[in-house]
mmCIF file of C-alpha atoms in Angstrom:
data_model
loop_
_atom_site.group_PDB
_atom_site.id
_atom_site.type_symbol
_atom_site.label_atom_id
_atom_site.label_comp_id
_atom_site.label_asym_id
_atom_site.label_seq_id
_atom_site.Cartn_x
_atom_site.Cartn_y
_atom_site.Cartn_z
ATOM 1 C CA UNK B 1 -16.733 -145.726 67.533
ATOM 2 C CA UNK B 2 -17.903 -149.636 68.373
ATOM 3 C CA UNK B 3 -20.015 -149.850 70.980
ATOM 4 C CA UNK B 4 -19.675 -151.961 74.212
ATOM 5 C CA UNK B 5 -20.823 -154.897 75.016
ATOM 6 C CA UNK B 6 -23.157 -153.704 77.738
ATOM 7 C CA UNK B 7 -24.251 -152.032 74.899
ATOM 8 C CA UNK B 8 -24.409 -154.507 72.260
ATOM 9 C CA UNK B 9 -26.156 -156.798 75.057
ATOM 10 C CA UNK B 10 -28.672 -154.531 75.381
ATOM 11 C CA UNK B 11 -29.537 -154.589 71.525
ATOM 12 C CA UNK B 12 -30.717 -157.989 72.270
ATOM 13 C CA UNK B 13 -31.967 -157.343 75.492
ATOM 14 C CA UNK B 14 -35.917 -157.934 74.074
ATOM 15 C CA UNK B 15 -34.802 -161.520 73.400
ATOM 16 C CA UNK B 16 -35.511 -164.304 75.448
ATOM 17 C CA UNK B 17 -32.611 -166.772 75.256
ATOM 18 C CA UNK B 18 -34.580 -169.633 77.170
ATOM 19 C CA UNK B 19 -37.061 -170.279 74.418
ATOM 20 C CA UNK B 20 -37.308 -170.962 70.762
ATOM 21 C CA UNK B 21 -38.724 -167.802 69.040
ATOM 22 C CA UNK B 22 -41.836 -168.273 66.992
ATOM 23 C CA UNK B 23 -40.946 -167.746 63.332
ATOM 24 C CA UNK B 24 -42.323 -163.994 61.450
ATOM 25 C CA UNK B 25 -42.897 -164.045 57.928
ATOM 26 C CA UNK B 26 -40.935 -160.637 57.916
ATOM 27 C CA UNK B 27 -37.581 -160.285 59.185
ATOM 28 C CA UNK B 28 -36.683 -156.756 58.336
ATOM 29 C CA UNK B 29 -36.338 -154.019 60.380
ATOM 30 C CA UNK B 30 -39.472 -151.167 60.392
ATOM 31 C CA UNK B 31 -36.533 -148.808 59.141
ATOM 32 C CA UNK B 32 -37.994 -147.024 55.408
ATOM 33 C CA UNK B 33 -34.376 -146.527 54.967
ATOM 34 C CA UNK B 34 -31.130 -148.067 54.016
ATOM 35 C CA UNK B 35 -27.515 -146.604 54.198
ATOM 36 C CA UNK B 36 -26.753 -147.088 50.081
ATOM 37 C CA UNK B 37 -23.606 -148.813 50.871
ATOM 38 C CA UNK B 38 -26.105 -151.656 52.201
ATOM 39 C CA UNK B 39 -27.931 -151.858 48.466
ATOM 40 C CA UNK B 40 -24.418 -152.336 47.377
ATOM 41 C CA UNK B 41 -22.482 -154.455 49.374
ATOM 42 C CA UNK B 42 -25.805 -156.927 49.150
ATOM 43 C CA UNK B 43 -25.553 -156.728 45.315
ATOM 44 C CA UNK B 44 -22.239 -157.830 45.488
ATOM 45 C CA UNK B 45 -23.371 -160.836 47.199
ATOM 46 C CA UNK B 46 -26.786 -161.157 45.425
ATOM 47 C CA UNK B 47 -27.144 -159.126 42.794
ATOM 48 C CA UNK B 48 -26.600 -160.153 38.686
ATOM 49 C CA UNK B 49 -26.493 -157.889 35.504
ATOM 50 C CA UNK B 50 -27.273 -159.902 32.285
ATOM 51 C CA UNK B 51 -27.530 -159.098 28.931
ATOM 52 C CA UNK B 52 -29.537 -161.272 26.678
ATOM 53 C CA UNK B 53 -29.128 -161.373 22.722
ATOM 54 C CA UNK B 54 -31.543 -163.423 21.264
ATOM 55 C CA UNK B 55 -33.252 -164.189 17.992
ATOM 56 C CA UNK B 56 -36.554 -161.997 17.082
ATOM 57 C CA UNK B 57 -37.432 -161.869 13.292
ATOM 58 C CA UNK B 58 -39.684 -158.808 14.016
ATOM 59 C CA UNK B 59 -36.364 -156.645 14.281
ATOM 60 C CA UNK B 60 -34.218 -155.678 11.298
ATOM 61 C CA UNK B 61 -31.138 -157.534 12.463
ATOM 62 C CA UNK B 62 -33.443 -160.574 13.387
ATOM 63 C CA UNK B 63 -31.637 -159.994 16.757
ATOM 64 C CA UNK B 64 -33.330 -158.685 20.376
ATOM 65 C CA UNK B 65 -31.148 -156.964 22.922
ATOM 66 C CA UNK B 66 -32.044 -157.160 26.337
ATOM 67 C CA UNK B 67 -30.780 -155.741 29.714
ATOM 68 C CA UNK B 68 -31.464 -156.546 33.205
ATOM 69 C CA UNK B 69 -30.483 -156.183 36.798
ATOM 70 C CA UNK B 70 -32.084 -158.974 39.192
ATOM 71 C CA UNK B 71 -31.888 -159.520 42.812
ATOM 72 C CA UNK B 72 -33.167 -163.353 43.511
ATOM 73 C CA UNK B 73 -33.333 -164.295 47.196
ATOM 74 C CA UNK B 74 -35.442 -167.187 49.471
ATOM 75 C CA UNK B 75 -39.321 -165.568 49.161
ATOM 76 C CA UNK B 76 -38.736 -165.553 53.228
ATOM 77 C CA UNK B 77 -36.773 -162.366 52.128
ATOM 78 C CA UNK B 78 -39.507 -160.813 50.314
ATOM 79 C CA UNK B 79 -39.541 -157.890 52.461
ATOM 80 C CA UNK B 80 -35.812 -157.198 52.314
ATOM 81 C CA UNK B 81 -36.650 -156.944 48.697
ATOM 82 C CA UNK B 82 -39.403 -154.630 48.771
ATOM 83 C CA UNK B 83 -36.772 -152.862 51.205
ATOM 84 C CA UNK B 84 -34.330 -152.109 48.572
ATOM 85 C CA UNK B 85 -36.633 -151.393 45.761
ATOM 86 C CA UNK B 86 -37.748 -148.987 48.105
ATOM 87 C CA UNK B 87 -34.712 -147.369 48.667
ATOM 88 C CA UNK B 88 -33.936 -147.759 44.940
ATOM 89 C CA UNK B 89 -36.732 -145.163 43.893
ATOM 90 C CA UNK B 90 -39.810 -148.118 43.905
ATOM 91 C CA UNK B 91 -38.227 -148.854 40.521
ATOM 92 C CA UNK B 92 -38.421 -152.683 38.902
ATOM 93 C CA UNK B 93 -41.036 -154.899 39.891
ATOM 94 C CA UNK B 94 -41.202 -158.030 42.303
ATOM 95 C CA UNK B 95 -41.505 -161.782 41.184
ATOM 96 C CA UNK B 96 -42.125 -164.668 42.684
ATOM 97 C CA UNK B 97 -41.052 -167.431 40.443
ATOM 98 C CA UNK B 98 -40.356 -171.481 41.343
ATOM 99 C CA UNK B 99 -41.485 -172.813 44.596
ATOM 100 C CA UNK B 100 -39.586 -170.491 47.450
ATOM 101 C CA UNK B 101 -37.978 -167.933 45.199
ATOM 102 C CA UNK B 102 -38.413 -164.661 44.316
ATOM 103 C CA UNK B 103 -36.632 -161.562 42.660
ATOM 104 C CA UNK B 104 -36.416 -158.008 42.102
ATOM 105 C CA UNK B 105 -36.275 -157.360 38.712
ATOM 106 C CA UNK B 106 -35.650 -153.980 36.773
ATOM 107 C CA UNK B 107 -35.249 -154.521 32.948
ATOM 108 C CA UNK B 108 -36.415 -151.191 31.521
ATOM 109 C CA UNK B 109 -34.026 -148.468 30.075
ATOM 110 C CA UNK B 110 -35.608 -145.697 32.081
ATOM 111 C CA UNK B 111 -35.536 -147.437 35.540
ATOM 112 C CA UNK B 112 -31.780 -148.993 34.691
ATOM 113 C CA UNK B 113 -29.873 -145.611 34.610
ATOM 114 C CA UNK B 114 -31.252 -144.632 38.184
ATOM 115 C CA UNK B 115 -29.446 -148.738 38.857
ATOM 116 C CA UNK B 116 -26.750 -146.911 37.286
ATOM 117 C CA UNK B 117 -26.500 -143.845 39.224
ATOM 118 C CA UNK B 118 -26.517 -145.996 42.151
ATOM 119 C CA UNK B 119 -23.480 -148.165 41.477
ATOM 120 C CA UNK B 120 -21.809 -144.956 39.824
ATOM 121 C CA UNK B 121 -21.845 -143.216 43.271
ATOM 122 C CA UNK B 122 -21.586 -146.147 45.453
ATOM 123 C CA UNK B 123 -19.455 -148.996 43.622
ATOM 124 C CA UNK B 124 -19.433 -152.759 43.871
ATOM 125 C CA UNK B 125 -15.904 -154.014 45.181
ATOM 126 C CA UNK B 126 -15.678 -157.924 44.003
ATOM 127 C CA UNK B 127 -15.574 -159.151 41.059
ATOM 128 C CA UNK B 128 -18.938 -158.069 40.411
ATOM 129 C CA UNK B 129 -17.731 -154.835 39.695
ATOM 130 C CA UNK B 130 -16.274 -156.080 36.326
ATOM 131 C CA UNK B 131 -19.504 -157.245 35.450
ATOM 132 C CA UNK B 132 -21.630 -154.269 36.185
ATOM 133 C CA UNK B 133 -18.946 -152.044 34.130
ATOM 134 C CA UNK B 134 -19.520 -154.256 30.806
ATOM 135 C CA UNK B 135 -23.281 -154.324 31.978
ATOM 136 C CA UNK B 136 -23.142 -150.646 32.224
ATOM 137 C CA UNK B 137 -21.581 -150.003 28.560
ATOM 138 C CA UNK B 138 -24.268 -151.987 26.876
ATOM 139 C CA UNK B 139 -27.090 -149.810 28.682
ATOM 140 C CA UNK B 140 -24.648 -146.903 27.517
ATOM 141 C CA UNK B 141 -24.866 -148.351 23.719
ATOM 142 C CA UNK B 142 -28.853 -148.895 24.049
ATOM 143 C CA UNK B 143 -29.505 -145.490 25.101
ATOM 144 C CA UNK B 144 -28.293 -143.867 22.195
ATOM 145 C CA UNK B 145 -29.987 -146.993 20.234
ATOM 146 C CA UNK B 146 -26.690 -148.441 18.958
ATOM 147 C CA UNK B 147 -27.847 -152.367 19.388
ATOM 148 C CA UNK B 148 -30.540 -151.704 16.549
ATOM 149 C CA UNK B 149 -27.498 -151.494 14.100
ATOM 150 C CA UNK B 150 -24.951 -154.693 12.963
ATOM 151 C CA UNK B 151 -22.256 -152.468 14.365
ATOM 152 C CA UNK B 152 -23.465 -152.387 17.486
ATOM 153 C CA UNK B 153 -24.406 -155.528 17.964
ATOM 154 C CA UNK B 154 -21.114 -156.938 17.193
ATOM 155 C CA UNK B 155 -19.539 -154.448 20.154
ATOM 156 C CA UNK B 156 -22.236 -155.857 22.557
ATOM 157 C CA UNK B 157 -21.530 -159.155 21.821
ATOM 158 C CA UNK B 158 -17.781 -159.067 22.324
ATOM 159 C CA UNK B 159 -19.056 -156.951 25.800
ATOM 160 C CA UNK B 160 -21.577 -159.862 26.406
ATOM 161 C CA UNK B 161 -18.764 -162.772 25.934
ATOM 162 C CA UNK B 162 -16.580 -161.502 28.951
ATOM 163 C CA UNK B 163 -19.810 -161.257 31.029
ATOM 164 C CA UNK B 164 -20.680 -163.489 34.065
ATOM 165 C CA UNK B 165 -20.706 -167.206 31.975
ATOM 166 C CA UNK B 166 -19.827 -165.648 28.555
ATOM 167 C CA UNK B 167 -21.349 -166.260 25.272
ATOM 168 C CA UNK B 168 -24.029 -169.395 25.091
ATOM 169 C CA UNK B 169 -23.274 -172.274 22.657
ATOM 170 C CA UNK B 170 -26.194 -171.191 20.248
ATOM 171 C CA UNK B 171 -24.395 -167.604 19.633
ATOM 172 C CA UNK B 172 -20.912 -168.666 19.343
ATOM 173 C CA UNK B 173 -22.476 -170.995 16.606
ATOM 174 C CA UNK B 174 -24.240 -167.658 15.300
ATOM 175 C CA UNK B 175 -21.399 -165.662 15.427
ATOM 176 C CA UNK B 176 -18.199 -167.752 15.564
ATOM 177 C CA UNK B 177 -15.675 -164.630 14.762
ATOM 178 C CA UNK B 178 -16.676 -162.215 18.531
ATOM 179 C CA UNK B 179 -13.822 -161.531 20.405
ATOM 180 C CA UNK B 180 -14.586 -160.971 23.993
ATOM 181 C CA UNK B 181 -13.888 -157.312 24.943
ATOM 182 C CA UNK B 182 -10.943 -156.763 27.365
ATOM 183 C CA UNK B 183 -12.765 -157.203 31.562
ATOM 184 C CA UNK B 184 -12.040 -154.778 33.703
ATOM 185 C CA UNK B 185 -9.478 -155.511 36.469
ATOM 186 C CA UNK B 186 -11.093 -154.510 40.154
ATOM 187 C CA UNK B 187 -8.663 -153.614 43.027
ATOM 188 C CA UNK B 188 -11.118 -151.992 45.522
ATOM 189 C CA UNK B 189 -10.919 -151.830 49.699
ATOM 190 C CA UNK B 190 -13.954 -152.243 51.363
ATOM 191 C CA UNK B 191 -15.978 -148.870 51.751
ATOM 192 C CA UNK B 192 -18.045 -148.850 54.684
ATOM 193 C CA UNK B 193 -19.440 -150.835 57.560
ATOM 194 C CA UNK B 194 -22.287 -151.290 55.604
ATOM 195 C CA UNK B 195 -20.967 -152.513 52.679
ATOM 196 C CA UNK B 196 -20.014 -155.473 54.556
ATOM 197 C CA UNK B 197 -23.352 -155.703 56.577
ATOM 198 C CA UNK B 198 -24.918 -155.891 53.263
ATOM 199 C CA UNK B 199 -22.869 -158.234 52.061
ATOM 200 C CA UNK B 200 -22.790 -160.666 54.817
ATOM 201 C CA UNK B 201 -26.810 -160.495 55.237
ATOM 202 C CA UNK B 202 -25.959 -161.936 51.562
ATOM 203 C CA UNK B 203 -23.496 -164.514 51.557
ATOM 204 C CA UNK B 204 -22.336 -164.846 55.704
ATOM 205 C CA UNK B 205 -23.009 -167.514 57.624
ATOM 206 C CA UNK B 206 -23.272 -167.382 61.640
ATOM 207 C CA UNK B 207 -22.806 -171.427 63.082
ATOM 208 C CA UNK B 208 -22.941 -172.799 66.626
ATOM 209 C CA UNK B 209 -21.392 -176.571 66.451
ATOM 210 C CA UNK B 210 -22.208 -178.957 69.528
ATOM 211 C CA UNK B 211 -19.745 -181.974 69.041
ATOM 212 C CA UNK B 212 -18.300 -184.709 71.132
ATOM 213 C CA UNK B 213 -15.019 -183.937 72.818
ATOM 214 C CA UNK B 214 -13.425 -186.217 75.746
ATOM 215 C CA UNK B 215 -11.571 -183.011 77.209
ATOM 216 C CA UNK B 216 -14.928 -181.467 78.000
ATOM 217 C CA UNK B 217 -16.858 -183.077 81.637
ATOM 218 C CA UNK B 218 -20.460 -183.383 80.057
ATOM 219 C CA UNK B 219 -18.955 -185.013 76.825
ATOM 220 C CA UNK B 220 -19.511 -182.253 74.207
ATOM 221 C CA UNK B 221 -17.870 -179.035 72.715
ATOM 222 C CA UNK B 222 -19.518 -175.718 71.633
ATOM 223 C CA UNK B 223 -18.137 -173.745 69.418
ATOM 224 C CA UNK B 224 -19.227 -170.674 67.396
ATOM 225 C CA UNK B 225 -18.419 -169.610 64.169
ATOM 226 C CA UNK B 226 -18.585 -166.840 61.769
ATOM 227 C CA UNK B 227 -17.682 -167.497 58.208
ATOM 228 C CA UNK B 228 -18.189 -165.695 54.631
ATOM 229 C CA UNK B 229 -17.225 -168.016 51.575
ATOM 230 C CA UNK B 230 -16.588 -166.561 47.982
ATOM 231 C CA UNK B 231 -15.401 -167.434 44.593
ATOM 232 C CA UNK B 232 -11.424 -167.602 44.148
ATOM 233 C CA UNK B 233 -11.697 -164.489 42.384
ATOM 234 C CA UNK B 234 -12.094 -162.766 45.096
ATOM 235 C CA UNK B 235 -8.835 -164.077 47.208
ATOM 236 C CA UNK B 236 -7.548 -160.579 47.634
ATOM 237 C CA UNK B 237 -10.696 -158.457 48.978
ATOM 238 C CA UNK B 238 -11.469 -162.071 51.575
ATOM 239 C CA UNK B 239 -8.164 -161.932 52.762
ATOM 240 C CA UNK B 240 -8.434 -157.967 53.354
ATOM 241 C CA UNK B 241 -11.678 -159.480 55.921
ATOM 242 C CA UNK B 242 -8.394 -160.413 58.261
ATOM 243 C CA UNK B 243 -7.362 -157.023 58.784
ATOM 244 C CA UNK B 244 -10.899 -155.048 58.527
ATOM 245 C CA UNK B 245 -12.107 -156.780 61.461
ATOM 246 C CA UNK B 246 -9.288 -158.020 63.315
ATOM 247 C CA UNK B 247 -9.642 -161.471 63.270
ATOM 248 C CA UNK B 248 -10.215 -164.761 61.618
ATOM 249 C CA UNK B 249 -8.227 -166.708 59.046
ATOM 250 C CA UNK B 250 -8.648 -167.370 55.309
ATOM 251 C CA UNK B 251 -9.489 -170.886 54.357
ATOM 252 C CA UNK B 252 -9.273 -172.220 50.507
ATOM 253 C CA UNK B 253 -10.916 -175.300 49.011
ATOM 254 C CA UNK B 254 -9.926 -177.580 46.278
ATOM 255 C CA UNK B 255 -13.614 -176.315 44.216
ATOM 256 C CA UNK B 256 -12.553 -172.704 43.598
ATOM 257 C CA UNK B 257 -13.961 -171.294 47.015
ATOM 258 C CA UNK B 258 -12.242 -168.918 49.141
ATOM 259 C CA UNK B 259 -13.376 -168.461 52.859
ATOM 260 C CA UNK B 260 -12.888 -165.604 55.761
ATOM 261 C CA UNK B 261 -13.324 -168.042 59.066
ATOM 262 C CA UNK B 262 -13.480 -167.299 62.496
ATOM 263 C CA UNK B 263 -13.921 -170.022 65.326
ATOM 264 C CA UNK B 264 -12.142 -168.148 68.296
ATOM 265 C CA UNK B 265 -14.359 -167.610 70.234
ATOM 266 C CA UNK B 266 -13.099 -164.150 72.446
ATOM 267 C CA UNK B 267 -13.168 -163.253 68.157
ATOM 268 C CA UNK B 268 -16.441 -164.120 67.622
ATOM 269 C CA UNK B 269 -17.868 -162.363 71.125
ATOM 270 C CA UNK B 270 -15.827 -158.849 70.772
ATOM 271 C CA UNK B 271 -15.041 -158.338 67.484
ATOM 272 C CA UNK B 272 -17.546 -160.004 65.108
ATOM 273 C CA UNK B 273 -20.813 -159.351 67.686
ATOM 274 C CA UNK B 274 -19.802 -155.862 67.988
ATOM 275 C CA UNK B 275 -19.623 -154.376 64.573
ATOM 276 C CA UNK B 276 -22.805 -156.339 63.523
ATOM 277 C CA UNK B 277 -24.438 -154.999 66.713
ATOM 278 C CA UNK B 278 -23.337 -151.198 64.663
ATOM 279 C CA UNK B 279 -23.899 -152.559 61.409
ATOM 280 C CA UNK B 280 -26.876 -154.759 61.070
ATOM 281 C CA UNK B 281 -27.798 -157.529 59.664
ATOM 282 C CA UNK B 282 -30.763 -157.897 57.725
ATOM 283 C CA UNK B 283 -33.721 -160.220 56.238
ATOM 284 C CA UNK B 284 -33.890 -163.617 57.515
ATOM 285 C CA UNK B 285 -29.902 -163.842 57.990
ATOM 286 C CA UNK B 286 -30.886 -161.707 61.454
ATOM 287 C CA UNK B 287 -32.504 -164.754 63.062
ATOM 288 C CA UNK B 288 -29.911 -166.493 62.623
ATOM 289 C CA UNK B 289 -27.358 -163.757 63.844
ATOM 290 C CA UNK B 290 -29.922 -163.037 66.981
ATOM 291 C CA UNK B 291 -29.500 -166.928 67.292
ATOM 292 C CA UNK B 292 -25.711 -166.908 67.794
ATOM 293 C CA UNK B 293 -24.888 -164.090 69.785
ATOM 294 C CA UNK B 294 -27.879 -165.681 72.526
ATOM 295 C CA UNK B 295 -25.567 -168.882 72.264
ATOM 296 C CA UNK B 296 -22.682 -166.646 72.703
ATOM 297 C CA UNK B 297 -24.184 -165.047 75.429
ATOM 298 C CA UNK B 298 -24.770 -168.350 76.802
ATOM 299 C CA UNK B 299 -20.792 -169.853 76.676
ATOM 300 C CA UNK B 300 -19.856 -166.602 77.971
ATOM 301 C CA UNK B 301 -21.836 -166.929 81.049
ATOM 302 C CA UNK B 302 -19.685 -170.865 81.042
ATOM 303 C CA UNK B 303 -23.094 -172.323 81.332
ATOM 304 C CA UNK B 304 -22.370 -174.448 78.117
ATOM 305 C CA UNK B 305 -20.550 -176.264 80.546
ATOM 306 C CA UNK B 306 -23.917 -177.623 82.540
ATOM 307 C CA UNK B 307 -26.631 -179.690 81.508
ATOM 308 C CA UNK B 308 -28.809 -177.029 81.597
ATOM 309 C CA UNK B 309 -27.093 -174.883 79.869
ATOM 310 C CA UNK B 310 -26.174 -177.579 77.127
ATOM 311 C CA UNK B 311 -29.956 -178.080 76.789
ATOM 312 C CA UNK B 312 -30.910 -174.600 75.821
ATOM 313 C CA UNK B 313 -28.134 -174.534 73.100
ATOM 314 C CA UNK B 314 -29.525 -177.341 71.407
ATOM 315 C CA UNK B 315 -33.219 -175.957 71.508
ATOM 316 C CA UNK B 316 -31.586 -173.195 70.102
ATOM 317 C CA UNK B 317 -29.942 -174.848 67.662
ATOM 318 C CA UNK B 318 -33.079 -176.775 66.657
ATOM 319 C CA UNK B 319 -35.104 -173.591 66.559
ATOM 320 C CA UNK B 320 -32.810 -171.663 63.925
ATOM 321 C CA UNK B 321 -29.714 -173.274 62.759
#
C-alpha cells in the first residue's frame, strides 16, 4: 500500500527546508542491504556487458577473449558502488579511473556466473536485456573453454557483432565474413517498485524551473518536474511509465531519445513523491530528490507565491539543482 503524505512528509521531516544543506561525500543510506530488483533496475540504467576480442600472439589462435560486466558512475557515487558490490557477494573490484569517475568492475569467470545468477533470477527489462543474453552465451562458451578453439571464436564473434556498438573496424577488417548472431527481442513489464527506484537513481531526473511569467503577481513561475529519458529502443517499456504510475506523458526527440515527463504538479506531489517516499532513491540522485519534494513542499504551502517564499526556492535551487 502507498503511504500518505503525512507520512511521506514525515520521511523528510529531519530536513530543514530554510537552508542549503552542507554537501556529504556519501549519499547512501546506512542500509547493508538492497532489494535485488534495485541491483537490477540500476544496471539497466548503468550497467554494460562487453566482450573484447583482441590480438595476443601468446595464444594459439593469436586471439584473447575477454568478458566483463562494469558499473561506471560520478566517484560522488562511490559508496552506492561499494553498496552493490556488497550486495553482489563483495565480488569485482572498484576503480577509480579519469578525473571524477569510477567503476565497479568484475571481469573474472568465477565472479561472472554469480553476475549471472543474479540477472538469471532477477532480469533486466530494456534493451539491455538483449545484451546481457549474448553477454551471457559467451561466458557460457568460455566456461567450457570453447573461445580457445577457431570454432568458437567464430560463434563469439558473430555473438560479439550484435552486441552494444557491434564489431570494431579493426575486426571486421580481420574477419570480413562474421555474421552477427540473431538479438534477442525483449518484451518485459516492469517487475517491482524497485526496479524502477533503481533505475531512476540511474537515469531520472527531479527539476524545479523558476521562469518569468506575466500571469503570476511577483513576475515568476515555479514549476516541478520529474522526467526519465531513454534511447528509442525503449519506446514501449517508457510509455508503460504512463500507466505504472499514473501520470505523466511521453515526449520524443528528433536525436533518438524517448522521455516519460511529468510537470503537473498535483502529479508530481501525490503520485511521483509518494512511491519514491516507498521506494527510494539512492546515491547522490537523493539530494536532489530531498531537494524537490522541500520545493514541493514549499508550492504546496502557496508560499512560492511570496517573496519569501520565492527566495528560499532559489537558495534551494542554487544549493542542489
Amino acid at each position: 500500500m502507498i503511504p500518505s503524505l503525512n507520512k511521506v512528509k514525515h520521511y523528510f521531516s529531519s530536513s530543514n527546508a530554510l537552508s542549503i544543506r552542507k554537501y556529504s561525500t556519501s549519499c547512501v543510506d546506512p542500509e547493508p542491504s538492497l532489494n535485488p530488483w534495485f541491483i537490477t533496475g540500476f544496471a539497466d540504467a548503468e550497467g554494460c556487458f562487453s566482450i573484447s576480442i583482441y590480438k595476443d600472439t601468446t595464444r594459439s589462435l593469436g586471439w584473447r577473449v575477454g568478458a566483463e560486466f562494469l558499473i561506471g558512475l560520478h566517484k560522488k557515487d562511490i559508496e552506492l558502488l561499494r553498496l552493490i558490490q556488497a550486495n553482489l557477494g563483495g565480488i569485482g573490484r572498484i576503480d577509480k579511473f579519469a578525473k571524477d569517475a569510477c567503476a565497479l568492475r568484475v571481469n573474472t569467470l568465477s565472479q561472472m556466473k554469480m553476475i549471472i545468477h543474479h540477472f538469471d533470477k532477477y532480469p533486466l527489462i530494456t534493451q539491455k536485456h538483449a545484451d546481457y543474453l549474448l553477454w551471457r552465451e559467451v561466458i557460457m562458451m568460455m566456461l567450457r573453454k570453447e573461445h580457445l578453439t577457431h570454432k568458437g571464436l567464430l560463434a563469439i564473434l558473430s555473438l560479439r557483432a550484435s552486441l552494444n556498438l557491434g564489431l570494431s573496424e579493426s575486426l571486421k577488417t580481420a574477419f570480413p565474413n562474421i555474421i552477427p548472431a540473431l538479438r534477442p527481442l525483449v518484451e518485459k513489464t516492469i517487475p517491482h517498485g524497485e526496479w524502477l527506484a533503481g533505475f531512476t537513481s540511474g537515469e531520472g531526473c527531479f527539476f524545479v524551473f523558476v521562469s518569468k511569467s506575466s500571469t503570476h503577481a511577483l513576475g515568476f513561475r515555479v514549476q516541478l518536474i520529474f522526467q526519465i529519458t531513454q534511447h528509442s529502443r525503449d519506446e514501449k517499456l517508457i510509455k508503460s511509465l504512463i500507466s505504472y504510475l499514473g501520470c505523466g506523458r511521453l515526449v520524443t526527440s528528433s536525436d533518438g531519445k524517448v522521455q516519460f515527463r511529468v510537470e503537473n504538479f498535483a502529479a508530481n506531489y501525490e503520485k511521483i513523491w509518494v512511491f519514491f517516499a516507498k521506494y527510494k532513491i539512492r546515491g547522490v540522485k537523493l539530494e536532489d530528490f530531498k531537494d524537490w519534494c522541500l520545493v514541493a513542499e514549499l508550492v504546496q504551502g502557496k508560499e512560492h507565491l511570496t517573496q519569501e517564499g520565492l527566495e528560499k526556492i532559489e537558495k534551494r535551487k542554487r544549493g542542489r539543482f
